[in-house]
Amino acid sequence: MSPAVLHTSDALREIEQRAAVRFGDPFELMRRAGRAAWQAVMQHWPHAQSLMVICGPGNNGGDGYVLATLAQASGRRVHVLCLPGHEPRTAECRRARQEYVDAGGEWLAGEGPLPAADLLVDALFGIGLTRELQGPVAALVERINALSAPVLALDVPSGVVADTGSVGSVAVVADLTLEFIAAKAGLRTAAARDFTGQLQVAELGLEQTNLRSMQAGVAWLRAQGLAHWLEPRRRDSHKGRNGRLLCIGGDHGHGGAIMLAAEAALRAGSGLVDVVTRDAHVAPLLTRLPEAMVHGDSDYDSDGTASSALDALISDASAIVIGPGLGQGAWGRERLRVICASGLPVVLDADALNLIAAGVVAAPANAVLTPHPGEAARLLQTGIDDVQRDRFAAARAIASRYQRVVVLKGAGTIVSEPCGNLSLIDAGNPGMAVGGMGDVLSGVIGALLAQGLPLRDAAVCGALLHSVAADSAAAEGGERGLLPSDLMRWVRCHANPGASR
């Protein structure tokens, strides 16, 4: 089965052009979009008796005029608002407004107080907007957001950039965004997630004729995709078949980080987990996690050389996680050098990434990098705002610069391969914004590497498993106050698709 995909604006425009040729009438697609919008109104707000539809000058505005015509024909009170200078500019939009006028509809200039309505419809810009809203348009959006009525956004909330999810100074805050034709990559990451509300896709009857012939923009990963990687184990399975993961980290004062990574690795199915950490953390870690094999490692030569015991653990390992609580002192630097020379699959997180960004050591070839936006900015020698402005481009840039698989954490986690292929994790919640969540993720990905998954598969599956587990934990007790340790039992549950919850 082909994976679901998220499309770019360029791909969607090509789909629209193909559809216009097939239909023999460019207006047919607008008619279908308007009808789908009306159906969404009936589905979500069937009791709304008055609508205010804010129409822009392009085809998104035309979709709004079609919706307004249908709502008026049903007996609803309809106000259409069109800012000065936003007269229809495309033939299809002009036709849609003319049909609205011919049906007895009128529009307002939008400069006075907005009329009361049970539902607001944002049909200003759609996928074409790539710049920040300014002037009268920005003022109008602020007035829309100040009203208490629910908002339906057609295709994209105005002010949100569809391809990146970035938002300027202001954007429409929607309760529901009805996406036309296909799901859009940018609406599921970055700031966009605060503006889209619920997302719903109306395919407009194009899924069989146009979409499958388009090259995918971004692979779209949701909870049901876990079963693709996490097959039931063989009945004669034993711990030696399930991988041996070595977790290294926990410098003074940071023992909890490597503890979380190790526990997550065991819950994600690693057969054996060794932990190398400072001596002071051995007893607490064994008390919490007796299943782990914990090795104290505080002594090193004056030049920071690691002990031969670490070499022995590396020789037994299937994969390695290094970085949680590692620190950037001599202890952490030397262990990172040894690991990067080991040749094993490795997850690089936290201070391991900071040391790589500083040029202390180069990332090994078979590595997965798991930066949050701050670490990503250091890896790219840029600012966090630059990373968040286009998270897809940032993930691609890191993967290209370091030629490694990259997991860019955050709202709408993105996985990039060195070749530029992208995947988006459509799961997770704001409760994950707490220290230690990344340590859990590194342990999960490390466990999957140890169990034999290739680098990209372990990164994608691990990021998805981590986010889905967090969603289950949040559903159980709420987002605020969610702790990384709350995910552990849910990591186990979702690592076994089909098992009883």
Coordinates of C-alpha atoms in Angstrom, one line a residue:
M1 CA 0.0 0.0 0.0
S2 CA 1.4 3.4 -1.0
P3 CA 2.0 5.8 2.0
A4 CA -0.3 8.8 2.4
V5 CA 1.3 12.0 1.2
L6 CA 1.2 15.7 1.9
H7 CA 1.4 18.0 -1.1
T8 CA 3.0 21.3 -1.8
S9 CA 1.3 24.3 -3.4
D10 CA 3.1 23.8 -6.7
A11 CA 1.8 20.2 -6.9
L12 CA -1.7 21.3 -6.0
R13 CA -1.7 23.9 -8.8
E14 CA -0.7 21.3 -11.2
I15 CA -3.5 19.0 -10.0
E16 CA -5.9 21.9 -10.5
Q17 CA -4.7 22.5 -14.0
R18 CA -5.1 18.8 -14.9
A19 CA -8.6 18.8 -13.4
A20 CA -9.7 21.9 -15.4
V21 CA -8.6 20.1 -18.6
R22 CA -10.4 16.9 -17.6
F23 CA -13.6 18.7 -16.7
G24 CA -13.5 20.9 -19.7
D25 CA -14.6 23.8 -17.5
P26 CA -12.2 25.5 -15.1
F27 CA -15.2 26.7 -13.0
E28 CA -16.2 23.1 -12.1
L29 CA -13.4 22.7 -9.5
M30 CA -14.6 26.0 -7.9
R31 CA -18.1 24.8 -7.9
R32 CA -17.1 21.5 -6.2
A33 CA -15.0 23.4 -3.6
G34 CA -18.0 25.7 -2.8
R35 CA -20.3 22.7 -2.4
A36 CA -17.8 20.9 -0.2
A37 CA -17.6 24.0 2.0
W38 CA -21.4 24.1 2.3
Q39 CA -21.4 20.4 3.2
A40 CA -18.9 21.2 5.9
V41 CA -21.1 24.0 7.3
M42 CA -24.0 21.6 7.4
Q43 CA -21.9 18.9 9.1
H44 CA -20.3 21.1 11.8
W45 CA -22.7 24.0 12.2
P46 CA -26.2 22.8 11.0
H47 CA -28.0 25.3 13.2
A48 CA -26.1 28.4 12.0
Q49 CA -28.7 30.8 10.5
S50 CA -26.4 33.6 9.6
L51 CA -23.0 33.5 7.8
M52 CA -20.4 36.1 7.1
V53 CA -18.1 35.1 4.2
I54 CA -14.9 37.2 3.7
C55 CA -13.9 36.8 0.1
G56 CA -10.5 37.7 -1.4
P57 CA -9.6 38.5 -5.0
G58 CA -8.5 35.0 -6.2
N59 CA -10.0 31.6 -6.5
N60 CA -10.2 31.1 -2.8
G61 CA -12.5 34.1 -2.8
G62 CA -14.5 32.4 -5.6
D63 CA -14.9 29.3 -3.4
G64 CA -16.4 31.7 -0.8
Y65 CA -18.8 33.2 -3.3
V66 CA -20.1 29.8 -4.3
L67 CA -20.6 28.9 -0.6
A68 CA -22.4 32.2 -0.1
T69 CA -24.7 31.5 -3.0
L70 CA -25.6 28.0 -1.6
A71 CA -26.1 29.3 1.9
Q72 CA -28.4 32.0 0.7
A73 CA -30.4 29.6 -1.4
S74 CA -31.0 27.5 1.8
G75 CA -32.6 30.5 3.5
R76 CA -29.6 31.6 5.6
R77 CA -28.8 35.2 6.1
V78 CA -25.6 35.8 4.3
H79 CA -23.2 38.8 4.4
V80 CA -20.3 38.8 2.0
L81 CA -17.4 41.1 2.8
C82 CA -14.9 42.2 0.2
L83 CA -12.2 44.7 1.0
P84 CA -11.6 47.7 -1.3
G85 CA -9.0 46.6 -3.9
H86 CA -10.0 42.9 -3.5
E87 CA -12.3 42.8 -6.4
P88 CA -12.2 39.4 -8.3
R89 CA -9.1 39.1 -10.4
T90 CA -9.6 35.6 -12.0
A91 CA -12.3 34.7 -14.5
E92 CA -13.6 31.9 -12.2
C93 CA -13.8 34.3 -9.2
R94 CA -15.7 36.9 -11.3
R95 CA -18.1 34.2 -12.5
A96 CA -18.7 33.0 -8.9
R97 CA -19.5 36.5 -7.7
Q98 CA -21.7 37.2 -10.6
E99 CA -23.8 34.1 -9.8
Y100 CA -24.0 35.3 -6.2
V101 CA -25.2 38.7 -7.3
D102 CA -27.7 37.2 -9.9
A103 CA -29.1 35.1 -7.0
G104 CA -29.8 38.4 -5.1
G105 CA -26.6 38.5 -3.0
E106 CA -24.9 41.7 -1.9
W107 CA -21.5 42.4 -0.4
L108 CA -20.1 44.9 2.1
A109 CA -16.9 46.9 1.7
G110 CA -15.6 45.7 5.0
E111 CA -14.5 49.0 6.5
G112 CA -17.2 49.4 9.2
P113 CA -18.2 47.2 12.1
L114 CA -18.5 43.6 11.1
P115 CA -22.1 42.3 11.2
A116 CA -23.1 39.7 13.7
A117 CA -23.1 36.1 12.4
D118 CA -23.4 32.6 13.7
L119 CA -20.4 31.5 11.5
L120 CA -17.5 33.3 9.9
V121 CA -15.9 31.9 6.7
D122 CA -12.4 32.9 5.7
A123 CA -12.1 32.8 1.9
L124 CA -9.4 35.5 1.6
F125 CA -6.2 33.9 0.2
G126 CA -5.8 30.1 0.2
I127 CA -2.5 28.5 -0.9
G128 CA -1.3 31.5 -2.9
L129 CA -0.2 33.6 0.1
T130 CA 3.5 33.6 0.9
R131 CA 3.9 37.0 2.5
E132 CA 3.0 38.6 5.8
L133 CA -0.5 40.2 6.1
Q134 CA -0.3 44.0 6.3
G135 CA -2.4 47.1 6.3
P136 CA -6.2 46.8 6.0
V137 CA -6.0 43.0 5.5
A138 CA -4.1 42.5 8.8
A139 CA -6.6 44.8 10.5
L140 CA -9.5 42.9 9.2
V141 CA -8.0 39.6 10.4
E142 CA -7.6 41.0 13.8
R143 CA -11.2 42.0 13.8
I144 CA -12.2 38.6 12.7
N145 CA -10.2 37.0 15.5
A146 CA -11.8 39.3 18.1
L147 CA -15.3 38.0 17.3
S148 CA -16.8 35.1 19.3
A149 CA -18.3 33.3 16.3
P150 CA -16.7 30.1 15.1
V151 CA -14.5 30.3 12.0
L152 CA -14.4 28.0 8.9
A153 CA -11.2 28.6 6.8
L154 CA -11.3 27.5 3.2
D155 CA -8.2 25.6 2.3
V156 CA -5.7 27.6 4.4
P157 CA -6.3 30.1 7.2
S158 CA -5.4 33.5 5.8
G159 CA -1.9 34.5 7.0
V160 CA -0.6 31.0 7.2
V161 CA 2.0 29.9 4.5
A162 CA 0.7 26.6 3.2
D163 CA 4.1 25.1 2.3
T164 CA 6.0 26.0 5.5
G165 CA 3.4 26.6 8.3
S166 CA 5.0 29.9 9.1
V167 CA 2.9 32.8 10.3
G168 CA 3.7 36.5 10.3
S169 CA 2.3 39.0 12.7
V170 CA -1.3 37.9 12.3
A171 CA -3.4 35.1 10.8
V172 CA -7.0 33.9 11.0
V173 CA -7.6 31.5 13.9
A174 CA -9.9 28.9 12.5
D175 CA -12.0 26.3 14.3
L176 CA -12.0 24.1 11.2
T177 CA -9.8 24.3 8.1
L178 CA -11.3 22.5 5.1
E179 CA -8.5 21.6 2.8
F180 CA -9.4 21.2 -0.9
I181 CA -8.1 18.3 -3.0
A182 CA -5.3 17.1 -0.7
A183 CA -3.7 17.6 2.7
K184 CA -1.0 20.2 2.9
A185 CA 2.4 19.8 4.5
G186 CA 2.7 23.2 6.1
L187 CA -0.6 23.0 8.0
R188 CA 0.8 20.2 10.2
T189 CA 3.9 21.8 11.6
A190 CA 5.3 24.9 13.1
A191 CA 3.1 27.9 14.1
A192 CA 0.3 26.7 11.7
R193 CA -0.9 24.2 14.3
D194 CA -2.2 27.1 16.5
F195 CA -4.3 28.5 13.7
T196 CA -5.8 25.6 11.7
G197 CA -8.1 24.1 14.3
Q198 CA -9.5 20.8 13.1
L199 CA -8.3 19.7 9.7
Q200 CA -10.6 18.1 7.2
V201 CA -9.8 17.2 3.6
A202 CA -12.3 17.5 0.7
E203 CA -10.8 15.6 -2.2
L204 CA -13.4 17.1 -4.7
G205 CA -13.5 13.8 -6.6
L206 CA -9.9 14.0 -7.8
E207 CA -8.3 11.1 -5.8
Q208 CA -8.5 8.6 -8.6
T209 CA -7.8 10.8 -11.6
N210 CA -5.0 13.2 -10.5
L211 CA -3.5 12.6 -7.1
R212 CA -1.9 9.3 -7.7
S213 CA 0.0 10.5 -10.7
M214 CA 1.6 13.3 -8.6
Q215 CA 5.0 12.8 -7.0
A216 CA 4.7 12.9 -3.3
G217 CA 5.9 16.0 -1.5
V218 CA 6.1 14.8 2.1
A219 CA 5.3 11.3 3.5
W220 CA 2.4 11.6 5.9
L221 CA 2.8 9.4 9.0
R222 CA -0.1 8.8 11.4
A223 CA -0.8 6.4 14.2
Q224 CA -2.1 3.6 12.0
G225 CA 1.3 3.5 10.2
L226 CA 3.1 1.9 13.1
A227 CA 2.0 -1.6 12.1
H228 CA 4.1 -1.2 8.9
W229 CA 7.3 -1.5 11.0
L230 CA 6.2 -3.2 14.2
E231 CA 5.2 -6.7 13.2
P232 CA 4.5 -9.4 15.8
R233 CA 7.5 -11.2 17.1
R234 CA 8.3 -14.8 16.3
R235 CA 7.2 -17.3 18.9
D236 CA 10.7 -18.6 19.5
S237 CA 12.1 -15.1 20.0
H238 CA 14.8 -14.5 22.6
K239 CA 16.6 -11.5 24.0
G240 CA 19.6 -12.0 21.8
R241 CA 17.4 -11.6 18.7
N242 CA 16.0 -8.3 19.8
G243 CA 19.1 -6.2 19.9
R244 CA 21.5 -4.9 22.5
L245 CA 21.5 -1.2 22.9
L246 CA 24.3 0.8 24.6
C247 CA 23.2 4.1 26.1
I248 CA 25.9 6.6 27.1
G249 CA 25.3 9.8 29.0
G250 CA 24.4 11.3 32.4
D251 CA 27.3 13.5 33.4
H252 CA 27.2 14.9 37.0
G253 CA 23.7 16.3 37.7
H254 CA 22.1 14.8 34.6
G255 CA 21.6 11.2 35.4
G256 CA 17.9 11.3 34.8
A257 CA 18.3 11.9 31.1
I258 CA 20.1 8.6 30.3
M259 CA 17.8 6.8 32.7
L260 CA 14.8 7.9 30.6
A261 CA 16.5 6.9 27.4
A262 CA 17.3 3.4 28.8
E263 CA 13.8 2.8 30.1
A264 CA 12.3 3.9 26.8
A265 CA 14.6 1.6 24.9
L266 CA 13.4 -1.4 27.0
R267 CA 9.8 -0.4 26.5
A268 CA 10.3 -0.1 22.8
G269 CA 11.5 -3.7 22.7
S270 CA 15.3 -3.8 23.0
G271 CA 16.3 -7.2 24.2
L272 CA 19.2 -5.9 26.3
V273 CA 20.2 -2.4 27.4
D274 CA 23.6 -1.4 28.8
V275 CA 24.1 2.0 30.3
V276 CA 27.4 3.8 30.8
T277 CA 27.1 6.8 33.2
R278 CA 28.8 8.4 36.1
D279 CA 29.3 6.3 39.2
A280 CA 27.0 8.4 41.3
H281 CA 24.0 7.5 39.0
V282 CA 24.4 3.8 39.1
A283 CA 22.5 3.0 42.3
P284 CA 19.5 5.3 41.5
L285 CA 19.3 3.9 38.0
L286 CA 19.3 0.3 39.1
T287 CA 16.7 1.2 41.8
R288 CA 14.4 2.6 39.1
L289 CA 15.3 0.2 36.3
P290 CA 16.7 -3.1 37.5
E291 CA 16.3 -4.5 33.9
A292 CA 19.2 -2.4 32.7
M293 CA 22.9 -3.3 32.9
V294 CA 24.5 -0.2 34.4
H295 CA 28.2 0.5 34.3
G296 CA 29.8 3.3 36.3
D297 CA 32.4 5.2 34.3
S298 CA 33.8 8.2 36.1
D299 CA 37.5 7.5 35.9
Y300 CA 39.5 8.5 32.9
D301 CA 43.1 9.5 32.2
S302 CA 44.3 13.1 32.4
D303 CA 43.7 13.4 28.7
G304 CA 40.1 12.1 29.0
T305 CA 40.8 8.7 27.4
A306 CA 37.9 6.2 27.9
S307 CA 38.5 2.9 29.7
S308 CA 38.9 -0.4 27.9
A309 CA 35.6 -1.5 29.5
L310 CA 33.8 0.8 27.2
D311 CA 35.4 -0.9 24.2
A312 CA 34.1 -4.2 25.4
L313 CA 30.6 -2.9 25.7
I314 CA 30.8 -1.4 22.2
S315 CA 31.9 -4.7 20.8
D316 CA 28.7 -6.4 22.2
A317 CA 26.3 -3.7 21.1
S318 CA 23.9 -3.7 18.2
A319 CA 23.4 0.1 18.3
I320 CA 24.2 3.1 20.5
V321 CA 22.5 6.1 21.9
I322 CA 24.8 8.9 23.1
G323 CA 23.9 12.4 24.2
P324 CA 21.2 12.5 26.9
G325 CA 22.8 14.3 29.9
L326 CA 26.3 13.8 28.3
G327 CA 27.6 17.3 29.0
Q328 CA 30.3 19.0 27.0
G329 CA 33.2 18.4 29.3
A330 CA 36.2 16.0 28.9
W331 CA 34.2 13.0 30.0
G332 CA 31.5 13.5 27.3
R333 CA 33.8 14.6 24.6
E334 CA 36.0 11.5 24.8
R335 CA 33.1 9.1 24.9
L336 CA 31.6 10.8 21.9
R337 CA 34.9 10.4 20.0
V338 CA 35.0 6.7 20.8
I339 CA 31.4 6.1 19.8
C340 CA 31.7 8.0 16.5
A341 CA 34.7 5.8 15.6
S342 CA 32.8 2.6 16.4
G343 CA 31.1 2.0 13.1
L344 CA 27.8 1.0 14.8
P345 CA 24.4 2.6 14.1
V346 CA 24.1 5.5 16.6
V347 CA 21.5 8.0 17.8
L348 CA 23.1 11.4 18.5
D349 CA 21.1 13.7 20.8
A350 CA 21.4 16.7 23.1
D351 CA 25.1 17.5 23.9
A352 CA 26.4 15.0 21.3
L353 CA 24.8 17.3 18.7
N354 CA 26.2 20.4 20.4
L355 CA 29.7 18.9 20.3
I356 CA 29.3 18.0 16.6
A357 CA 28.0 21.5 15.8
A358 CA 31.1 22.9 17.6
G359 CA 33.4 20.8 15.4
V360 CA 34.7 18.6 18.2
V361 CA 33.9 15.4 16.3
A362 CA 32.2 14.5 13.0
A363 CA 29.0 12.6 13.0
P364 CA 29.5 9.0 11.9
A365 CA 28.0 7.8 8.6
N366 CA 25.3 5.6 10.1
A367 CA 23.9 8.1 12.5
V368 CA 20.5 9.5 13.3
L369 CA 20.6 13.2 14.5
T370 CA 17.7 14.3 16.7
P371 CA 17.9 18.0 17.2
H372 CA 15.3 20.3 18.7
P373 CA 15.1 23.8 17.0
G374 CA 17.8 25.2 19.2
E375 CA 20.2 22.4 18.4
A376 CA 19.2 22.6 14.7
A377 CA 20.1 26.3 14.7
R378 CA 23.5 25.5 16.1
L379 CA 24.1 22.7 13.5
L380 CA 23.2 25.2 10.8
Q381 CA 24.9 28.1 12.4
T382 CA 21.8 30.2 12.1
G383 CA 18.9 31.4 14.4
I384 CA 16.0 29.5 15.9
D385 CA 13.6 31.8 14.1
D386 CA 15.2 30.8 10.8
V387 CA 14.7 27.2 11.6
Q388 CA 11.1 27.6 12.6
R389 CA 10.3 29.8 9.6
D390 CA 10.7 26.8 7.3
R391 CA 11.2 23.6 9.2
F392 CA 11.1 21.5 6.1
A393 CA 14.0 23.4 4.6
A394 CA 15.9 23.3 7.9
A395 CA 15.6 19.6 8.2
R396 CA 16.7 19.1 4.6
A397 CA 19.6 21.5 5.1
I398 CA 21.0 19.6 8.2
A399 CA 20.6 16.2 6.4
S400 CA 22.3 17.6 3.4
R401 CA 25.2 19.3 5.3
Y402 CA 26.0 16.4 7.5
Q403 CA 24.7 13.6 5.1
R404 CA 22.8 11.9 7.9
V405 CA 19.2 11.1 8.7
V406 CA 17.7 14.0 10.8
V407 CA 14.7 14.1 13.1
L408 CA 13.8 17.7 13.6
K409 CA 11.7 17.7 16.8
G410 CA 8.9 20.1 17.5
A411 CA 5.3 20.7 16.6
G412 CA 5.0 18.5 13.6
T413 CA 8.2 16.5 13.8
I414 CA 10.0 16.2 10.5
V415 CA 12.4 13.5 9.4
S416 CA 14.7 14.2 6.5
E417 CA 17.0 11.8 4.6
P418 CA 20.3 13.1 3.0
C419 CA 18.7 12.7 -0.4
G420 CA 16.0 15.2 0.6
N421 CA 13.1 12.9 1.1
L422 CA 10.8 14.2 3.9
S423 CA 8.4 12.6 6.3
L424 CA 6.1 14.4 8.7
I425 CA 4.8 12.9 12.0
D426 CA 1.2 13.9 12.3
A427 CA 0.9 13.2 16.0
G428 CA 2.0 14.7 19.3
N429 CA 0.8 17.5 21.5
P430 CA 1.9 20.6 23.5
G431 CA 2.3 18.5 26.7
M432 CA 5.5 17.2 25.2
A433 CA 7.2 20.6 25.7
V434 CA 9.0 19.5 28.8
G435 CA 12.6 18.4 29.6
G436 CA 13.3 14.8 29.1
M437 CA 10.9 14.1 26.1
G438 CA 13.8 14.1 23.7
D439 CA 15.7 11.5 25.9
V440 CA 12.7 9.2 25.6
L441 CA 12.7 9.6 21.8
S442 CA 16.4 8.8 21.5
G443 CA 15.9 5.6 23.5
V444 CA 13.0 4.6 21.3
I445 CA 14.9 5.2 18.1
G446 CA 17.9 3.4 19.5
A447 CA 15.9 0.4 20.4
L448 CA 14.5 0.1 16.9
L449 CA 18.0 0.4 15.4
A450 CA 19.2 -2.3 17.8
Q451 CA 16.3 -4.5 16.5
G452 CA 17.5 -4.2 13.0
L453 CA 15.5 -1.4 11.4
P454 CA 17.4 0.7 8.9
L455 CA 18.3 4.3 9.9
R456 CA 15.4 6.1 8.1
D457 CA 12.8 3.5 9.2
A458 CA 14.0 3.6 12.8
A459 CA 13.9 7.4 12.8
V460 CA 10.4 7.6 11.3
C461 CA 8.9 4.8 13.3
G462 CA 10.5 5.9 16.5
A463 CA 9.4 9.5 16.1
L464 CA 5.8 8.3 15.3
L465 CA 5.8 5.8 18.2
H466 CA 7.0 8.5 20.6
S467 CA 4.3 11.0 19.5
V468 CA 1.5 8.5 19.5
A469 CA 2.5 7.3 23.0
A470 CA 2.4 11.0 24.1
D471 CA -1.0 11.5 22.7
S472 CA -2.3 8.4 24.6
A473 CA -0.7 9.7 27.8
A474 CA -2.2 13.1 27.3
A475 CA -5.7 11.7 26.6
E476 CA -5.4 9.8 29.9
G477 CA -4.4 12.7 32.2
G478 CA -4.2 15.9 30.1
E479 CA -1.4 17.8 28.4
R480 CA -0.3 20.2 31.1
G481 CA 1.9 18.3 33.6
L482 CA 2.7 15.5 31.2
L483 CA 6.0 13.9 32.1
P484 CA 8.3 11.9 29.9
S485 CA 8.0 8.9 32.3
D486 CA 4.2 9.0 31.7
L487 CA 4.9 7.7 28.1
M488 CA 6.6 4.5 29.1
R489 CA 3.6 2.2 29.3
W490 CA 2.2 3.7 26.2
V491 CA 5.4 3.2 24.3
R492 CA 5.0 -0.5 25.1
C493 CA 1.4 -0.5 24.1
H494 CA 1.9 1.1 20.8
A495 CA 5.0 -0.9 20.1
N496 CA 2.6 -3.8 19.8
P497 CA -0.1 -2.7 17.3
G498 CA -3.3 -4.7 17.9
A499 CA -2.5 -5.5 21.5
S500 CA -5.0 -4.7 24.2
R501 CA -4.7 -1.2 25.5

